[in-house]
Amino acid sequence: MINFQTSPDQYKHWKLSVDGSVATLTMDVQEDETLAEGYKLKLNSYDLGVDIELADAIQRLRFEQPQVKAVVLTSLKPRIFCAGANIYMLGTSSHAFKVNFCKFTNETRCAIEDDSRHSGRRYLAALNGTASGGGYELAIACDEIYLVDDGNSAISLPEVPLLGVLPGTGGLTRLVDKRKVRRDRADVFSTLAEGLKGKRAKEWGLIDDYFPTSKFQESIDNRVREIVSDVKQTVSLRDDAEASNLNGVEASQTNSLLYDQPHTDVPPPVGIKLNPLQVEIKPAGREYKYVNLVLNREQRYADLTMRGPECRPQRTPEEIEREGEAFWPLQAYRELDDALLYLRVNEPEIGLVCLRTEGEVSNVEAIDETLVTHRDHWLVREIVLYMARVLRRLDLTAKSFFSIVEPDSCFAGNLLELLLASDRSYMLNNPDQEVEIMTSQLNAGALPMSNGLSRLQSRFLAEPEKADEALARTIPFDAAEAEAGGLITFAPDDLDWEDEIRVAIEERTSLSPDALTGMEASLRFAGPETMDTKIYGRLTAWQNWIFQRPNAVGPEGALTNYGKPTQAKFDFKRT
Amino acid sequence: MINFQTSPDQYKHWKLSVDGSVATLTMDVQEDETLAEGYKLKLNSYDLGVDIELADAIQRLRFEQPQVKAVVLTSLKPRIFCAGANIYMLGTSSHAFKVNFCKFTNETRCAIEDDSRHSGRRYLAALNGTASGGGYELAIACDEIYLVDDGNSAISLPEVPLLGVLPGTGGLTRLVDKRKVRRDRADVFSTLAEGLKGKRAKEWGLIDDYFPTSKFQESIDNRVREIVSDVKQTVSLRDDAEASNLNGVEASQTNSLLYDQPHTDVPPPVGIKLNPLQVEIKPAGREYKYVNLVLNREQRYADLTMRGPECRPQRTPEEIEREGEAFWPLQAYRELDDALLYLRVNEPEIGLVCLRTEGEVSNVEAIDETLVTHRDHWLVREIVLYMARVLRRLDLTAKSFFSIVEPDSCFAGNLLELLLASDRSYMLNNPDQEVEIMTSQLNAGALPMSNGLSRLQSRFLAEPEKADEALARTIPFDAAEAEAGGLITFAPDDLDWEDEIRVAIEERTSLSPDALTGMEASLRFAGPETMDTKIYGRLTAWQNWIFQRPNAVGPEGALTNYGKPTQAKFDFKRT
């Protein structure tokens, strides 16, 4: 079982050091500390275990070290920054694992950009050696890229020429859409196994600058000093607003709760501590404090229940800071995040997740009110941004989601997003029982999807007024009202309820899992596209395809023959 | 060899009848008239041969019947409109053929939408029987969909539940992005093998209306009368502007030569005739009047040379009408279109096309000036719109393109688009010889890519001022100037020229064809996304992947077992 929980004292491959407002994340991958057997992590190449640590470090910085303004990514190894994902690990992994591995590494890189865009931390890739493949893709997720000029170190995307696959972590998309490298230069760069060194790499916009070995550390330090002293940041080629959303209009119509500008208030000197989650592992499930996951493995579906907050105290920012990781939104969403990651990687045969909630609608409303009232406080801001990332993780999970709305549920406000993120929803229509859903201000844009829209906007592309109506309503919807308002898919009465749910589950889990993955990816993200949707929706699909092809993974494929004396032989038919 | 040239007198599967301003395209597929062996085209199912006729009919209407205002698509078969792509044809086709088949059918449906959007012809799908799979996808490419209410006829997308693959002709994308059907309803519809009948189909926005059998023809006739008498068209759910481009801003900044509004001038009563192209078929190539295709099959690349116009007369619209299909832009681009389609389907192992031009730069400039001057004339308009479609066909062709600029070439104006559409360009830098390229007003937005941008805009996303500079220049660029202006990739001098071209070709044709296809799809379309880019870039990729998976095409796959007594058995691991 792959465990996504870690902390700096357990890191094997990264060192996280913080000095005032500067954090340094140093990569020093231990060859033998692999997640599975059969490969060595040479030259700072990585497997999922390495990336779990990186994701933890970035997450932890935001909550534990809010005073940090600049994050430097660099390497402890001589002459190599990072050689990308380990090829032998890829070669020995199942297709489903490869795809989930790429998805997680993509989410980690998007989390870097999310931190930069919304929380104003500036990420610098200090490439003190060669960055190839996923190594350069990690760099291009940063705001600024600096390469040592030692006559040897280069940046490269050698996947196409050497391996017959695509760079799997957004590299191609970020080349042309984030750094806006000219497409013909991107074409040359992406087919050049040896890559480019400082001068031309800078000329083509692939890096921001290069410095000789003797001046490298000093130049990075100077740049970091500029950043932390709030010197105008003119170096990067990247236009943040554009990079975050390629299609200005629609997405920018979302309301002001969308944190699309870095906050400017002075962050506090001390953050809160994120301790490991407590989870009881059962033979068929995982029980957290607010999340309960029950696996019906025979029937290939899971029941995931989120429990709402126990009470409705209005808290001050100071109280929230004191409560810290135990504050309901933070703990509940950390648990949900962990459950989703667990499901993706450890339970591949679970094809459907039935989402339920338990608790008082009014308690969720009270929590949302607290979050909205104090939205400018650094911790509340980080919590809401994190909730948004977890919900996007759900959107991007290759499993079907059905929301089941029954008595004693609390699909309200932030938890209503679970329902809106589902492929379908079923709400019991029984006038004798109280079954309700409800909106809050958090549904108005604070928890955007990857396409930049709120889930209500995405739902009502044809009838935007229905999103406004749902948001304007200040009392709960019963099943008939929710159906009339377009918020749910089906509202069976109590006579049909059990049969209908049972049949829906049976039908869904009988369908081709591949076709469902492609269908859901196509239906979930209507409307505008962003760099993120391009990476997840388009690049991932191409990568999926190429990773299955004999030209990559067949006996004569390029991936199979990498590092062997034999050479790849291609079937040259173009598709 | 598959031939893309046809005409109504040769149609086997469609009947095209025109009555004043109303055209009717009636589908009556002949079971045994298939393009290959091994399947029968039952129930108005189609293969590529059927779609070649449809594409021809739509193209022909625009040039030969410009007075037509409404096009009704219907069926001659009882109780069935169209059952979609023939499953047995798909089952017996190679992967590369399946993908190219889907690409062509997608282009045909986009051509329907292009006609509707830019030339104002209104397409009505008169579903006098069931439309399933590709049948419904054909309907949803039309502006309005009407279904007979006979207690039996339904619309459906049964690919996911019955075949374990995706609808391959843009159906999922158009459901949520064009008709803006709610995603949960789209989910239900796309997993319901039997589909939906009139009432619920209308309620969910999947059709515009339904009529009982006794009133069906009359209702269609009434609607057609409304259209041709210019009654306000309120029935369709579709917002044309939005459907054509999901991200208003960037794309709408393109200049006024972008024909994004239907023309309003009264079209003439008579069009021009499109006769079959004359082509000399050689063992290793095809020679048209203005296009010469030479196949270096051993080396897996082709040389495609376009010859510019022979002279530079300024023509009046009346003269252009008289010249008709022989007018250089129309004939040259029809030939290019045919050569591209030929290459895609008949020469799968050709991985690289080297594009060259021959002729006088000033002649091309003169032609472009004529096209710009008379852009409001119906025929000039149709010609430019057609040139744009052919260039998009090139953008979407899964082969690498290198432009080679040498003496006596004429990469100017509309032919400069070939260079801008290429993955790379090489321009000889020899001060002793005249080697030039040049822009014209046609480069300013009249020939947009699928992403809604001009190729200059797409090229210079990081430096939009360079696009303006290139457009503002009224004299040719030599190699050094073209390189400084960012218009070309490399400008080798005459000493290096031959070696550099040779090595570039050898290197390109040695790479994995699959990785190149995915890479080019990722690099060619930076910037905003439209429904078209979603269909080609995202849906196609997912479809490619799913079409390769054992769950679809393995011995126990759903596609393999369709129509057999055996049942599909899935590996339920979710990817």
PDB file of N, CA, C and O in Angstrom, chain A residues 462-463 466, chain B residues 127 136 139-147 155 171 173-183 185-186 189 196-210 235-239:
ATOM      1  N   ALA A 462     -25.732  26.675 -19.976  1.00  0.00           N
ATOM      2  CA  ALA A 462     -26.856  27.058 -20.837  1.00  0.00           C
ATOM      3  C   ALA A 462     -27.790  28.029 -20.138  1.00  0.00           C
ATOM      4  O   ALA A 462     -28.511  28.779 -20.792  1.00  0.00           O
ATOM      5  N   GLU A 463     -27.827  27.983 -18.822  1.00  0.00           N
ATOM      6  CA  GLU A 463     -28.777  28.809 -18.081  1.00  0.00           C
ATOM      7  C   GLU A 463     -28.072  29.452 -16.888  1.00  0.00           C
ATOM      8  O   GLU A 463     -28.327  29.081 -15.740  1.00  0.00           O
ATOM      9  N   LYS A 466     -29.676  30.229 -13.554  1.00  0.00           N
ATOM     10  CA  LYS A 466     -29.972  29.220 -12.539  1.00  0.00           C
ATOM     11  C   LYS A 466     -28.886  29.166 -11.474  1.00  0.00           C
ATOM     12  O   LYS A 466     -29.164  28.867 -10.308  1.00  0.00           O
TER      13      LYS A 466
ATOM     14  N   LEU B 127     -34.915  14.133 -38.132  1.00  0.00           N
ATOM     15  CA  LEU B 127     -34.727  12.739 -37.745  1.00  0.00           C
ATOM     16  C   LEU B 127     -36.056  12.003 -37.838  1.00  0.00           C
ATOM     17  O   LEU B 127     -36.819  11.950 -36.876  1.00  0.00           O
ATOM     18  N   TYR B 136     -26.539  10.464 -34.299  1.00  0.00           N
ATOM     19  CA  TYR B 136     -26.871  11.625 -33.479  1.00  0.00           C
ATOM     20  C   TYR B 136     -25.752  12.671 -33.557  1.00  0.00           C
ATOM     21  O   TYR B 136     -26.004  13.873 -33.521  1.00  0.00           O
ATOM     22  N   ALA B 139     -26.412  14.775 -36.378  1.00  0.00           N
ATOM     23  CA  ALA B 139     -27.509  15.701 -36.065  1.00  0.00           C
ATOM     24  C   ALA B 139     -27.030  16.880 -35.232  1.00  0.00           C
ATOM     25  O   ALA B 139     -27.402  18.032 -35.473  1.00  0.00           O
ATOM     26  N   ILE B 140     -26.180  16.595 -34.241  1.00  0.00           N
ATOM     27  CA  ILE B 140     -25.770  17.650 -33.315  1.00  0.00           C
ATOM     28  C   ILE B 140     -24.783  18.611 -33.982  1.00  0.00           C
ATOM     29  O   ILE B 140     -24.501  19.696 -33.453  1.00  0.00           O
ATOM     30  N   ALA B 141     -24.264  18.241 -35.153  1.00  0.00           N
ATOM     31  CA  ALA B 141     -23.453  19.197 -35.920  1.00  0.00           C
ATOM     32  C   ALA B 141     -24.345  20.184 -36.669  1.00  0.00           C
ATOM     33  O   ALA B 141     -23.875  21.210 -37.149  1.00  0.00           O
ATOM     34  N   CYS B 142     -25.650  19.861 -36.773  1.00  0.00           N
ATOM     35  CA  CYS B 142     -26.590  20.764 -37.443  1.00  0.00           C
ATOM     36  C   CYS B 142     -27.057  21.845 -36.464  1.00  0.00           C
ATOM     37  O   CYS B 142     -26.862  21.752 -35.262  1.00  0.00           O
ATOM     38  N   ASP B 143     -27.712  22.867 -37.009  1.00  0.00           N
ATOM     39  CA  ASP B 143     -28.183  23.962 -36.163  1.00  0.00           C
ATOM     40  C   ASP B 143     -29.417  23.575 -35.368  1.00  0.00           C
ATOM     41  O   ASP B 143     -29.634  24.056 -34.261  1.00  0.00           O
ATOM     42  N   GLU B 144     -30.249  22.747 -35.960  1.00  0.00           N
ATOM     43  CA  GLU B 144     -31.516  22.406 -35.321  1.00  0.00           C
ATOM     44  C   GLU B 144     -31.769  20.908 -35.492  1.00  0.00           C
ATOM     45  O   GLU B 144     -31.453  20.341 -36.533  1.00  0.00           O
ATOM     46  N   ILE B 145     -32.349  20.308 -34.468  1.00  0.00           N
ATOM     47  CA  ILE B 145     -32.597  18.863 -34.502  1.00  0.00           C
ATOM     48  C   ILE B 145     -34.067  18.610 -34.195  1.00  0.00           C
ATOM     49  O   ILE B 145     -34.572  19.047 -33.156  1.00  0.00           O
ATOM     50  N   TYR B 146     -34.756  17.916 -35.099  1.00  0.00           N
ATOM     51  CA  TYR B 146     -36.156  17.549 -34.887  1.00  0.00           C
ATOM     52  C   TYR B 146     -36.297  16.041 -34.987  1.00  0.00           C
ATOM     53  O   TYR B 146     -35.774  15.424 -35.914  1.00  0.00           O
ATOM     54  N   LEU B 147     -37.039  15.479 -34.030  1.00  0.00           N
ATOM     55  CA  LEU B 147     -37.167  14.015 -33.955  1.00  0.00           C
ATOM     56  C   LEU B 147     -38.631  13.636 -34.129  1.00  0.00           C
ATOM     57  O   LEU B 147     -39.520  14.294 -33.573  1.00  0.00           O
ATOM     58  N   ILE B 155     -32.961   9.121 -29.951  1.00  0.00           N
ATOM     59  CA  ILE B 155     -31.573   9.514 -30.187  1.00  0.00           C
ATOM     60  C   ILE B 155     -30.736   8.839 -29.110  1.00  0.00           C
ATOM     61  O   ILE B 155     -31.193   8.650 -27.984  1.00  0.00           O
ATOM     62  N   GLY B 171     -19.328  14.055 -30.383  1.00  0.00           N
ATOM     63  CA  GLY B 171     -20.621  14.049 -29.708  1.00  0.00           C
ATOM     64  C   GLY B 171     -20.548  14.527 -28.263  1.00  0.00           C
ATOM     65  O   GLY B 171     -21.343  15.367 -27.846  1.00  0.00           O
ATOM     66  N   THR B 173     -18.283  16.350 -26.730  1.00  0.00           N
ATOM     67  CA  THR B 173     -17.927  17.770 -26.648  1.00  0.00           C
ATOM     68  C   THR B 173     -19.117  18.648 -27.026  1.00  0.00           C
ATOM     69  O   THR B 173     -19.423  19.633 -26.346  1.00  0.00           O
ATOM     70  N   ARG B 174     -19.787  18.292 -28.119  1.00  0.00           N
ATOM     71  CA  ARG B 174     -20.915  19.130 -28.546  1.00  0.00           C
ATOM     72  C   ARG B 174     -22.082  19.061 -27.560  1.00  0.00           C
ATOM     73  O   ARG B 174     -22.831  20.021 -27.415  1.00  0.00           O
ATOM     74  N   LEU B 175     -22.254  17.935 -26.881  1.00  0.00           N
ATOM     75  CA  LEU B 175     -23.313  17.854 -25.866  1.00  0.00           C
ATOM     76  C   LEU B 175     -23.139  18.963 -24.836  1.00  0.00           C
ATOM     77  O   LEU B 175     -24.062  19.731 -24.569  1.00  0.00           O
ATOM     78  N   VAL B 176     -21.951  19.042 -24.246  1.00  0.00           N
ATOM     79  CA  VAL B 176     -21.779  19.972 -23.130  1.00  0.00           C
ATOM     80  C   VAL B 176     -21.311  21.353 -23.571  1.00  0.00           C
ATOM     81  O   VAL B 176     -21.574  22.337 -22.884  1.00  0.00           O
ATOM     82  N   ASP B 177     -20.631  21.445 -24.726  1.00  0.00           N
ATOM     83  CA  ASP B 177     -20.098  22.753 -25.122  1.00  0.00           C
ATOM     84  C   ASP B 177     -20.943  23.470 -26.167  1.00  0.00           C
ATOM     85  O   ASP B 177     -20.988  24.691 -26.181  1.00  0.00           O
ATOM     86  N   LYS B 178     -21.577  22.739 -27.051  1.00  0.00           N
ATOM     87  CA  LYS B 178     -22.393  23.401 -28.076  1.00  0.00           C
ATOM     88  C   LYS B 178     -23.827  23.538 -27.594  1.00  0.00           C
ATOM     89  O   LYS B 178     -24.371  24.619 -27.529  1.00  0.00           O
ATOM     90  N   ARG B 179     -24.426  22.429 -27.217  1.00  0.00           N
ATOM     91  CA  ARG B 179     -25.802  22.496 -26.744  1.00  0.00           C
ATOM     92  C   ARG B 179     -25.853  22.770 -25.248  1.00  0.00           C
ATOM     93  O   ARG B 179     -26.924  23.006 -24.695  1.00  0.00           O
ATOM     94  N   LYS B 180     -24.690  22.744 -24.593  1.00  0.00           N
ATOM     95  CA  LYS B 180     -24.588  23.076 -23.173  1.00  0.00           C
ATOM     96  C   LYS B 180     -25.554  22.256 -22.314  1.00  0.00           C
ATOM     97  O   LYS B 180     -26.202  22.751 -21.389  1.00  0.00           O
ATOM     98  N   VAL B 181     -25.660  20.991 -22.643  1.00  0.00           N
ATOM     99  CA  VAL B 181     -26.461  20.071 -21.839  1.00  0.00           C
ATOM    100  C   VAL B 181     -25.781  19.909 -20.480  1.00  0.00           C
ATOM    101  O   VAL B 181     -24.558  19.845 -20.401  1.00  0.00           O
ATOM    102  N   ARG B 182     -26.561  19.891 -19.423  1.00  0.00           N
ATOM    103  CA  ARG B 182     -25.992  19.737 -18.083  1.00  0.00           C
ATOM    104  C   ARG B 182     -25.167  18.466 -18.016  1.00  0.00           C
ATOM    105  O   ARG B 182     -25.553  17.425 -18.535  1.00  0.00           O
ATOM    106  N   ARG B 183     -24.011  18.548 -17.343  1.00  0.00           N
ATOM    107  CA  ARG B 183     -23.075  17.429 -17.416  1.00  0.00           C
ATOM    108  C   ARG B 183     -23.635  16.150 -16.822  1.00  0.00           C
ATOM    109  O   ARG B 183     -23.288  15.057 -17.270  1.00  0.00           O
ATOM    110  N   ARG B 185     -26.781  15.226 -16.908  1.00  0.00           N
ATOM    111  CA  ARG B 185     -27.697  14.677 -17.913  1.00  0.00           C
ATOM    112  C   ARG B 185     -26.910  14.099 -19.085  1.00  0.00           C
ATOM    113  O   ARG B 185     -27.280  13.048 -19.640  1.00  0.00           O
ATOM    114  N   ALA B 186     -25.848  14.766 -19.470  1.00  0.00           N
ATOM    115  CA  ALA B 186     -24.991  14.233 -20.537  1.00  0.00           C
ATOM    116  C   ALA B 186     -24.418  12.880 -20.126  1.00  0.00           C
ATOM    117  O   ALA B 186     -24.314  11.957 -20.937  1.00  0.00           O
ATOM    118  N   PHE B 189     -27.295  10.321 -20.411  1.00  0.00           N
ATOM    119  CA  PHE B 189     -27.587  10.072 -21.827  1.00  0.00           C
ATOM    120  C   PHE B 189     -26.491   9.223 -22.479  1.00  0.00           C
ATOM    121  O   PHE B 189     -26.783   8.278 -23.221  1.00  0.00           O
ATOM    122  N   LEU B 196     -32.848   8.324 -25.648  1.00  0.00           N
ATOM    123  CA  LEU B 196     -34.033   9.032 -25.175  1.00  0.00           C
ATOM    124  C   LEU B 196     -34.955   9.347 -26.342  1.00  0.00           C
ATOM    125  O   LEU B 196     -34.516   9.593 -27.454  1.00  0.00           O
ATOM    126  N   LYS B 197     -36.253   9.360 -26.040  1.00  0.00           N
ATOM    127  CA  LYS B 197     -37.242   9.728 -27.059  1.00  0.00           C
ATOM    128  C   LYS B 197     -37.589  11.206 -26.928  1.00  0.00           C
ATOM    129  O   LYS B 197     -37.063  11.916 -26.062  1.00  0.00           O
ATOM    130  N   GLY B 198     -38.531  11.629 -27.742  1.00  0.00           N
ATOM    131  CA  GLY B 198     -38.796  13.053 -27.933  1.00  0.00           C
ATOM    132  C   GLY B 198     -38.931  13.913 -26.692  1.00  0.00           C
ATOM    133  O   GLY B 198     -38.242  14.925 -26.545  1.00  0.00           O
ATOM    134  N   LYS B 199     -39.845  13.530 -25.766  1.00  0.00           N
ATOM    135  CA  LYS B 199     -40.181  14.447 -24.685  1.00  0.00           C
ATOM    136  C   LYS B 199     -38.967  14.767 -23.824  1.00  0.00           C
ATOM    137  O   LYS B 199     -38.609  15.929 -23.622  1.00  0.00           O
ATOM    138  N   ARG B 200     -38.321  13.720 -23.301  1.00  0.00           N
ATOM    139  CA  ARG B 200     -37.208  13.969 -22.415  1.00  0.00           C
ATOM    140  C   ARG B 200     -35.997  14.518 -23.192  1.00  0.00           C
ATOM    141  O   ARG B 200     -35.248  15.354 -22.681  1.00  0.00           O
ATOM    142  N   ALA B 201     -35.850  14.062 -24.426  1.00  0.00           N
ATOM    143  CA  ALA B 201     -34.733  14.561 -25.244  1.00  0.00           C
ATOM    144  C   ALA B 201     -34.848  16.071 -25.404  1.00  0.00           C
ATOM    145  O   ALA B 201     -33.858  16.805 -25.342  1.00  0.00           O
ATOM    146  N   LYS B 202     -36.075  16.559 -25.579  1.00  0.00           N
ATOM    147  CA  LYS B 202     -36.267  18.002 -25.719  1.00  0.00           C
ATOM    148  C   LYS B 202     -36.041  18.703 -24.381  1.00  0.00           C
ATOM    149  O   LYS B 202     -35.374  19.741 -24.314  1.00  0.00           O
ATOM    150  N   GLU B 203     -36.603  18.103 -23.323  1.00  0.00           N
ATOM    151  CA  GLU B 203     -36.460  18.691 -21.983  1.00  0.00           C
ATOM    152  C   GLU B 203     -34.981  18.840 -21.614  1.00  0.00           C
ATOM    153  O   GLU B 203     -34.594  19.819 -20.973  1.00  0.00           O
ATOM    154  N   TRP B 204     -34.179  17.886 -22.010  1.00  0.00           N
ATOM    155  CA  TRP B 204     -32.753  17.928 -21.658  1.00  0.00           C
ATOM    156  C   TRP B 204     -31.912  18.733 -22.662  1.00  0.00           C
ATOM    157  O   TRP B 204     -30.698  18.809 -22.531  1.00  0.00           O
ATOM    158  N   GLY B 205     -32.561  19.248 -23.696  1.00  0.00           N
ATOM    159  CA  GLY B 205     -31.825  20.082 -24.648  1.00  0.00           C
ATOM    160  C   GLY B 205     -31.079  19.305 -25.712  1.00  0.00           C
ATOM    161  O   GLY B 205     -30.231  19.847 -26.418  1.00  0.00           O
ATOM    162  N   LEU B 206     -31.414  18.021 -25.854  1.00  0.00           N
ATOM    163  CA  LEU B 206     -30.694  17.187 -26.828  1.00  0.00           C
ATOM    164  C   LEU B 206     -31.253  17.351 -28.233  1.00  0.00           C
ATOM    165  O   LEU B 206     -30.581  17.053 -29.222  1.00  0.00           O
ATOM    166  N   ILE B 207     -32.521  17.748 -28.326  1.00  0.00           N
ATOM    167  CA  ILE B 207     -33.146  18.058 -29.617  1.00  0.00           C
ATOM    168  C   ILE B 207     -33.892  19.380 -29.438  1.00  0.00           C
ATOM    169  O   ILE B 207     -34.089  19.846 -28.306  1.00  0.00           O
ATOM    170  N   ASP B 208     -34.317  19.959 -30.558  1.00  0.00           N
ATOM    171  CA  ASP B 208     -35.040  21.225 -30.444  1.00  0.00           C
ATOM    172  C   ASP B 208     -36.544  21.019 -30.344  1.00  0.00           C
ATOM    173  O   ASP B 208     -37.230  21.813 -29.724  1.00  0.00           O
ATOM    174  N   ASP B 209     -37.040  19.948 -30.989  1.00  0.00           N
ATOM    175  CA  ASP B 209     -38.469  19.678 -30.879  1.00  0.00           C
ATOM    176  C   ASP B 209     -38.759  18.286 -31.416  1.00  0.00           C
ATOM    177  O   ASP B 209     -37.876  17.655 -32.013  1.00  0.00           O
ATOM    178  N   TYR B 210     -39.988  17.830 -31.169  1.00  0.00           N
ATOM    179  CA  TYR B 210     -40.403  16.533 -31.715  1.00  0.00           C
ATOM    180  C   TYR B 210     -41.840  16.658 -32.198  1.00  0.00           C
ATOM    181  O   TYR B 210     -42.617  17.461 -31.670  1.00  0.00           O
ATOM    182  N   VAL B 235     -35.282  29.069 -32.595  1.00  0.00           N
ATOM    183  CA  VAL B 235     -35.529  27.726 -32.093  1.00  0.00           C
ATOM    184  C   VAL B 235     -34.298  27.063 -31.482  1.00  0.00           C
ATOM    185  O   VAL B 235     -34.356  26.473 -30.410  1.00  0.00           O
ATOM    186  N   SER B 236     -33.179  27.209 -32.172  1.00  0.00           N
ATOM    187  CA  SER B 236     -32.012  26.451 -31.717  1.00  0.00           C
ATOM    188  C   SER B 236     -31.512  26.927 -30.371  1.00  0.00           C
ATOM    189  O   SER B 236     -31.560  28.093 -30.034  1.00  0.00           O
ATOM    190  N   LEU B 237     -31.012  25.967 -29.612  1.00  0.00           N
ATOM    191  CA  LEU B 237     -30.394  26.289 -28.328  1.00  0.00           C
ATOM    192  C   LEU B 237     -29.034  26.925 -28.518  1.00  0.00           C
ATOM    193  O   LEU B 237     -28.458  27.476 -27.609  1.00  0.00           O
ATOM    194  N   ARG B 238     -28.529  26.779 -29.703  1.00  0.00           N
ATOM    195  CA  ARG B 238     -27.137  27.093 -29.910  1.00  0.00           C
ATOM    196  C   ARG B 238     -26.871  28.582 -30.079  1.00  0.00           C
ATOM    197  O   ARG B 238     -27.534  29.272 -30.820  1.00  0.00           O
ATOM    198  N   ASP B 239     -25.893  29.049 -29.362  1.00  0.00           N
ATOM    199  CA  ASP B 239     -25.417  30.400 -29.564  1.00  0.00           C
ATOM    200  C   ASP B 239     -24.214  30.298 -30.490  1.00  0.00           C
ATOM    201  O   ASP B 239     -23.150  29.845 -30.111  1.00  0.00           O
TER     202      ASP B 239
END
